[in-house]
Short mmCIF file of C-alpha atoms in Angstrom, two decimals:
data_model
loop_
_atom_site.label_atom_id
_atom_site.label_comp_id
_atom_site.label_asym_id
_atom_site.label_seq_id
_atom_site.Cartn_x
_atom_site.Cartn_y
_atom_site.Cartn_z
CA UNK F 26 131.00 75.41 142.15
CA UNK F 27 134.68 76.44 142.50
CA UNK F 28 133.11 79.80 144.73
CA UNK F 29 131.51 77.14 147.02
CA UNK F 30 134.47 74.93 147.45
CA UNK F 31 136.62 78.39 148.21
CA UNK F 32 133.76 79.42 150.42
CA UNK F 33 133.87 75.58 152.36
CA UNK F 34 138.17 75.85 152.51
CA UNK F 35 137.38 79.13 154.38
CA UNK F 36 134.82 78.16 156.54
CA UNK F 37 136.29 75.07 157.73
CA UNK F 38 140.19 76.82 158.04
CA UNK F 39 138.11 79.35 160.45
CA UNK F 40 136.61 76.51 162.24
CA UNK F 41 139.58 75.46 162.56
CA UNK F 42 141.62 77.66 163.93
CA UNK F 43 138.75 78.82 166.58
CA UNK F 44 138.39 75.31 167.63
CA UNK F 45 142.15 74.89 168.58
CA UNK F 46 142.43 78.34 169.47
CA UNK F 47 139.38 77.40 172.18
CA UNK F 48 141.53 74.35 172.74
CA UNK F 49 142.61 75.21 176.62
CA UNK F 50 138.70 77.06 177.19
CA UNK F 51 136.55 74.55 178.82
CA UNK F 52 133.55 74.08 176.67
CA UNK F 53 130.41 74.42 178.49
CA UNK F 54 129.24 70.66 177.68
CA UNK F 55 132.66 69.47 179.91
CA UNK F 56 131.78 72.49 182.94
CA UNK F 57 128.17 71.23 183.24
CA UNK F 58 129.54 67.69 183.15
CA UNK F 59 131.73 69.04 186.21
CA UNK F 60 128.82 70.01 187.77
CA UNK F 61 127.07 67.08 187.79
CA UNK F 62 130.25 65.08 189.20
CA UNK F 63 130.19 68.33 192.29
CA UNK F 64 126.48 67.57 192.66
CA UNK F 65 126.15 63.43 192.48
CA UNK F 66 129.60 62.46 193.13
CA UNK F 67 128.39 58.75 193.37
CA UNK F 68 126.72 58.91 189.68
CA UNK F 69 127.96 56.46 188.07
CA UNK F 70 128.33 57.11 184.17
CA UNK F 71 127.26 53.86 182.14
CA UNK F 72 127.39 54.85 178.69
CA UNK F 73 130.47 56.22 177.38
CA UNK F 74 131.50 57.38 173.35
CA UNK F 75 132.47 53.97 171.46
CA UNK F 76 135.09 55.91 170.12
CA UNK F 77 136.57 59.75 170.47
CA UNK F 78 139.20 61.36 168.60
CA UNK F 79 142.03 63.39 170.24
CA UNK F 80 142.22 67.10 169.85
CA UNK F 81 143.48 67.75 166.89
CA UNK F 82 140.81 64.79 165.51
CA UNK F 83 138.16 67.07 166.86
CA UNK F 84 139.25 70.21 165.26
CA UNK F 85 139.53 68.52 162.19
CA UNK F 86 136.02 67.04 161.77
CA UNK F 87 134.75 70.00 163.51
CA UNK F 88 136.39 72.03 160.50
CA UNK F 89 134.87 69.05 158.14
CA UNK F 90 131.44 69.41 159.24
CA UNK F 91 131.69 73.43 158.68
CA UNK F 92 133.26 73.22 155.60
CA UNK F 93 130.78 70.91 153.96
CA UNK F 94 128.24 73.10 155.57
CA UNK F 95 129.50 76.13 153.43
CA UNK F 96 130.16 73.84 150.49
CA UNK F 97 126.45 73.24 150.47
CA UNK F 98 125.43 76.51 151.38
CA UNK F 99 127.04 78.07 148.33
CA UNK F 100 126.12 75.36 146.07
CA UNK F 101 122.42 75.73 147.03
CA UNK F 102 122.23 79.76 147.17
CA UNK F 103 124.12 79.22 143.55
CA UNK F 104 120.75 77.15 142.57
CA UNK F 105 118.39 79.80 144.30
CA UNK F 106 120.28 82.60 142.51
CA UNK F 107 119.78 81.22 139.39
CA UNK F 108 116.06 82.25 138.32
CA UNK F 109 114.11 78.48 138.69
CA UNK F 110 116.48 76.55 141.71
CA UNK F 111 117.88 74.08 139.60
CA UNK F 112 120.65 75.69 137.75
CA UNK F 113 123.03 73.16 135.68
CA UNK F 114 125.81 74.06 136.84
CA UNK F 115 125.26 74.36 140.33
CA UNK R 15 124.16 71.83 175.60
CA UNK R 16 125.25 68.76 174.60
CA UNK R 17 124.47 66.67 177.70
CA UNK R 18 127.81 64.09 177.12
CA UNK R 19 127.16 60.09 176.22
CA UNK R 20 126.30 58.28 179.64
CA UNK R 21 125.54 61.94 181.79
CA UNK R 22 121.90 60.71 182.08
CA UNK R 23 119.84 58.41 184.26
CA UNK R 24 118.60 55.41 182.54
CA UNK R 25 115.22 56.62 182.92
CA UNK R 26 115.82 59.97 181.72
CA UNK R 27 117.32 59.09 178.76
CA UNK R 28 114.30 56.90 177.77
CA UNK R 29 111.75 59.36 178.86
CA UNK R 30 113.30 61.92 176.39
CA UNK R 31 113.88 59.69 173.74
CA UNK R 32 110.12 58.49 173.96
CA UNK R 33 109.18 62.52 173.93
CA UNK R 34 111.71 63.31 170.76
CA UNK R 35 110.61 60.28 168.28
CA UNK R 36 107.39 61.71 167.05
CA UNK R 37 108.31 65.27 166.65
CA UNK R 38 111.37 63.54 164.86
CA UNK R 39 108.87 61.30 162.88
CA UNK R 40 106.45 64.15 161.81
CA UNK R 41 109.58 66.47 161.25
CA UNK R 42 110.48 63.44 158.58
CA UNK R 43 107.93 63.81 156.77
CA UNK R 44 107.31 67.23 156.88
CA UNK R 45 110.77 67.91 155.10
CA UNK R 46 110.19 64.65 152.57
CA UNK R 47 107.41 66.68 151.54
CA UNK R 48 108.62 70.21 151.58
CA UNK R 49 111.90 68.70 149.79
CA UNK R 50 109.26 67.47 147.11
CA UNK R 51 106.96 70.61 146.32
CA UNK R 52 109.63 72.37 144.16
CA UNK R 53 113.40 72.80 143.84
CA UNK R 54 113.12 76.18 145.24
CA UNK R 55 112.10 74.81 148.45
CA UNK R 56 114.27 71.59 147.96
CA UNK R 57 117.13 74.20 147.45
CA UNK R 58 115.89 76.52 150.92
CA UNK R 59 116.11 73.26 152.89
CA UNK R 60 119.36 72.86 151.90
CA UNK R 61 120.83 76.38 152.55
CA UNK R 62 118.83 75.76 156.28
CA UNK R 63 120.35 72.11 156.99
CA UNK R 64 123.86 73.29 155.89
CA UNK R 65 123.77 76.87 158.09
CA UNK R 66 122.76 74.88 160.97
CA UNK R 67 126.01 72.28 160.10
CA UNK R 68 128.08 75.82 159.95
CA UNK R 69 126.87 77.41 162.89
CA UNK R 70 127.06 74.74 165.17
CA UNK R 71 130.67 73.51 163.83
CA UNK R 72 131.67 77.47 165.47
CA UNK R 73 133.13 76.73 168.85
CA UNK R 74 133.26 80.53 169.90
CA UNK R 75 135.58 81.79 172.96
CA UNK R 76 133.77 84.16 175.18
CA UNK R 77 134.99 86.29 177.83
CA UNK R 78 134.14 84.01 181.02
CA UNK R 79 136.91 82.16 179.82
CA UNK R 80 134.23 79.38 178.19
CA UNK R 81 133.34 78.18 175.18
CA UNK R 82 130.24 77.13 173.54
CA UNK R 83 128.70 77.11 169.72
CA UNK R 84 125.24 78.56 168.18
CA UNK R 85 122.82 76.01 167.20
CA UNK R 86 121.90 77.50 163.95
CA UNK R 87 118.23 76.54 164.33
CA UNK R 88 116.77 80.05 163.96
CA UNK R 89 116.76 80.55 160.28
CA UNK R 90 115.17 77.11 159.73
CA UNK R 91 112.43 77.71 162.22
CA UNK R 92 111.76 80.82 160.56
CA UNK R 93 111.35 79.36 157.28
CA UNK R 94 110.33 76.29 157.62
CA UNK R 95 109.03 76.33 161.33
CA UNK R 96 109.63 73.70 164.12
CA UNK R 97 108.65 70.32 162.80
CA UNK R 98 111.58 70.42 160.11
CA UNK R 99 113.86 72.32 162.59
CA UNK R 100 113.43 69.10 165.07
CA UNK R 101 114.65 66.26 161.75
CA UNK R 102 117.59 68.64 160.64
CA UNK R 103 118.99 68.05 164.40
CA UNK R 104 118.97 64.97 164.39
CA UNK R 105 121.34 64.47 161.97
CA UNK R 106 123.35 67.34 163.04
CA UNK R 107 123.53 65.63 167.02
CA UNK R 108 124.00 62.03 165.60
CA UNK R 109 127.13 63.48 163.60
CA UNK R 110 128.27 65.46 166.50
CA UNK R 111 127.50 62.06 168.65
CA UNK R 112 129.67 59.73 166.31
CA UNK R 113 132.53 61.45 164.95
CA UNK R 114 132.96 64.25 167.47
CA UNK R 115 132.03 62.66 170.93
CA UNK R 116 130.06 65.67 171.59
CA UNK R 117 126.73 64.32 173.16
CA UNK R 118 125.88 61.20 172.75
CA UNK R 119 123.42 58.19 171.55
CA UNK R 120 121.73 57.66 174.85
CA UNK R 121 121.48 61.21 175.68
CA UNK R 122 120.58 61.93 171.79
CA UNK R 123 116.44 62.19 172.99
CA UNK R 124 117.45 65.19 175.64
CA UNK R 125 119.54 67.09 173.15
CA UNK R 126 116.86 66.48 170.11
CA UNK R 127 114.46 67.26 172.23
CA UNK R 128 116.22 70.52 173.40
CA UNK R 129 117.50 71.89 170.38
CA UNK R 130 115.44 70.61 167.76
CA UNK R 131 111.98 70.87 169.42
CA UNK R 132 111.05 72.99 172.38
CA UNK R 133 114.18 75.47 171.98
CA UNK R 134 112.68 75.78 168.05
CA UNK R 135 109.08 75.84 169.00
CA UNK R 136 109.42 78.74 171.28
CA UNK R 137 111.58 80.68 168.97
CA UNK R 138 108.57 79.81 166.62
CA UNK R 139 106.17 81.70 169.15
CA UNK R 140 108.17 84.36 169.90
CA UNK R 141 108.32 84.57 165.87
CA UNK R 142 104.92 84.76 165.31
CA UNK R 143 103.93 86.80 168.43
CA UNK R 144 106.74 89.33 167.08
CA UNK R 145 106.31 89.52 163.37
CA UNK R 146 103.00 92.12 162.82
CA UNK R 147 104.94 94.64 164.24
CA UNK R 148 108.27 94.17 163.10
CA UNK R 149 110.39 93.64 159.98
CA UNK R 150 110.97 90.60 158.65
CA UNK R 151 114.53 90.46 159.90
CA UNK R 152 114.07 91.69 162.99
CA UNK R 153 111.66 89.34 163.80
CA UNK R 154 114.09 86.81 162.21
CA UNK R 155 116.35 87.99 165.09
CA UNK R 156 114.32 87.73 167.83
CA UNK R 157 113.46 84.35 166.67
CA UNK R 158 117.04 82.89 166.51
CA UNK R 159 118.06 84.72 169.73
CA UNK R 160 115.11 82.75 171.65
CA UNK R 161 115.38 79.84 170.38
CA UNK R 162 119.47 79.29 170.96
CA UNK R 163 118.63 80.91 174.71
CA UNK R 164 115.76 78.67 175.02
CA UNK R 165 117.78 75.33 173.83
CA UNK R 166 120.06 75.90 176.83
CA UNK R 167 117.31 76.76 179.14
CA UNK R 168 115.78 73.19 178.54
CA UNK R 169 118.95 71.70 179.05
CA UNK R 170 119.55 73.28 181.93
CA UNK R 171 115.72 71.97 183.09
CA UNK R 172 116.80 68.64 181.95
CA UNK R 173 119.97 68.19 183.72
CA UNK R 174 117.95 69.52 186.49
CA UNK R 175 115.46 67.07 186.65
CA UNK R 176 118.34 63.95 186.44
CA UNK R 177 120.52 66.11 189.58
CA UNK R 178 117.91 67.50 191.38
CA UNK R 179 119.69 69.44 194.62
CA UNK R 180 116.55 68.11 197.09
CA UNK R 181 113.70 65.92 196.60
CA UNK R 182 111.13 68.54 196.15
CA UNK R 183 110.37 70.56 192.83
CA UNK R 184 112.02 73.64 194.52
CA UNK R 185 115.30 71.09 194.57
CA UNK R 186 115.04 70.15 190.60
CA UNK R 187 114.78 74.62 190.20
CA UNK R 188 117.39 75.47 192.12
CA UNK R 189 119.94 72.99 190.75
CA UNK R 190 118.56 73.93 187.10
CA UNK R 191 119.41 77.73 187.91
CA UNK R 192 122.83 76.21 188.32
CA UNK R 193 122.98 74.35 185.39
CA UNK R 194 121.86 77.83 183.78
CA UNK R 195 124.48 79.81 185.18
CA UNK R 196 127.34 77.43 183.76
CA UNK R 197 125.67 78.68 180.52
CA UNK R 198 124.58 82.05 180.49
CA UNK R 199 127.74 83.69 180.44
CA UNK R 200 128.61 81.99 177.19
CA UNK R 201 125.13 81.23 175.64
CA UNK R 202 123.70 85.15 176.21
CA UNK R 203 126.58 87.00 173.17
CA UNK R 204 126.32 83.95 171.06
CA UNK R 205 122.16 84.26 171.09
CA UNK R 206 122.58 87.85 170.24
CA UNK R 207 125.35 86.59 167.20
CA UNK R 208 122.93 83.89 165.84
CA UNK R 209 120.49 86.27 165.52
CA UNK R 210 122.50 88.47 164.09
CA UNK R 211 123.47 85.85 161.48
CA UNK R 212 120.14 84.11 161.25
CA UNK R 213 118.97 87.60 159.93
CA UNK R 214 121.62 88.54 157.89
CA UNK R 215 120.79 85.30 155.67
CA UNK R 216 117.01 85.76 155.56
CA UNK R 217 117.85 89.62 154.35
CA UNK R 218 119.92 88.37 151.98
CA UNK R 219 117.60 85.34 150.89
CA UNK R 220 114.80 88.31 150.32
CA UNK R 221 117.21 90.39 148.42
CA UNK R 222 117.87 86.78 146.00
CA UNK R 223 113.74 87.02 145.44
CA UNK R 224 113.70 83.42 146.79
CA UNK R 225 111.22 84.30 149.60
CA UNK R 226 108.09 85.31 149.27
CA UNK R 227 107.16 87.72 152.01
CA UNK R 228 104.03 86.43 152.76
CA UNK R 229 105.15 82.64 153.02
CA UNK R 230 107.70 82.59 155.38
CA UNK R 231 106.84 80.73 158.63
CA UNK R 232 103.77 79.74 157.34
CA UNK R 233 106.04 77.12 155.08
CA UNK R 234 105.59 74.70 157.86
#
């Protein structure tokens, strides 16, 4: 359990840090968004996120949702490792 | 390949929500029931659902100056094939949807329907057509490689359809090689890295005596 939790702080400082690091890249998502906007610049968007967080917000749950990825992931290899899948301690 | 909240005609959005829900549905209970024949495979699903959180949590730089994430589908479709593949994205997009602002509800049908079915079922194919002749993580590779190419493709198809650059079919192909290109760049290394991944976890999965040689992707 405490391997898994060191493996999730990891993975989500690494997410992290990529994620602000990437911070001035345009993702691809936002370029083909431009593209549409070059192609139909009459479209007219009519649904839009009820709520979005800022930059740093988005690195953060970005590094939340990787880290309890990995959490899991180590928890359940810990079960497979063990010889029937449902260690005790896992 | 998330196509953002809104980014969608009306119409589109419906027609690809209509096309996701029963691959969702039958993905449902596909994994209810996998989840329930042992806690071996309860446990597999697991290590799946959470690499796909991982991998697509990865925003990676690339050289173009872009970036973009994996998908983390491949090892799932490997193990468990498409029909599970297409209910672990769902809650992976609907997460990504909510908290993160990356796609969105009405465009949730396209990007389910992208990543968690055709991208996976192809991957799938290219899986099975692969597999007699080589390894088990090679094939593994090949697999996650094609289907992370092959989730952008269909977006790329999709967005094509809703901006088509003329009225004729040659019009919706041309402006979905343009969609592609905003891609490829991006999208080609990471394919080649999920693979790379994807494989590296069913190697090491074999080496745990978890998977039985002979059952993977037939599990589904």
């Amino acid at each position: 359990m405490r391997r898994s939790l060191l493996l999730g702080g990891v993975v989500a400082a690494v997410v992290f840090l990529l994620a602000t690091a990437g911070g001035d890249l345009a993702g691809t998502d936002g370029q083909a968004v431009a593209e549409i906007e070059e192609r139909s610049p009459t479209y007219d968007r009519w649904a839009t996120p009820a709520w979005a967080p800022d930059a740093t917000g988005e690195a953060l749950l970005f590094a939340l949702q990787g880290g309890v990825g990995a959490v899991l992931l180590g928890r359940y290899l810990d079960r497979l490792r063990a010889s029937d899948g449902d260690a005790p301690d896992a | 390949m998330h196509i953002m909240e809104g980014f969608l005609p009306p119409v589109w959005a419906v027609v690809w929500t209509v096309l996701a829900l029963p691959f969702v549905a039958y993905g449902a209970r596909r994994t209810l029931s996998a989840v329930r024949t042992d806690p071996r495979t309860k446990a597999l699903v697991a290590v799946c659902a959470a690499f796909v959180f991982v991998l697509s949590a990865l925003k990676l730089p690339s050289v173009a100056g872009s970036s973009s994430h994996p998908t983390g589908t491949g090892l799932i479709v490997v193990l468990f094939g498409p029909a599970v593949t297409a209910f672990v994205s769902v809650v992976v997009l609907l997460y990504q949807a909510l908290l993160l602002a990356h796609g969105g509800v009405t465009t949730l049908g396209a990007n389910v329907l992208s990543m968690g079915v055709v991208g996976p079922f192809v991957g799938w194919t290219a899986y099975r057509l692969v597999r007699p002749r080589l390894s088990l993580e090679r094939s593994t590779f090949v697999a996650a490689a094609v289907t992370d190419w092959t989730t952008y493709l269909v977006t790329s198809f999709q967005l094509g359809l809703a901006f088509p650059a003329g009225a004729d079919p040659g019009g919706v192909l041309a402006s979905a090689l343009d969609f592609a290109a905003v891609f490829t760049v991006t999208q080609l290394p990471i394919g080649v890295l999920e693979g790379l991944l994807a494989a590296a976890m069913v190697g090491y999965l074999c080496r745990l005596d978890t998977l039985d040689g002979s059952r993977v992707g037939v599990a589904s």
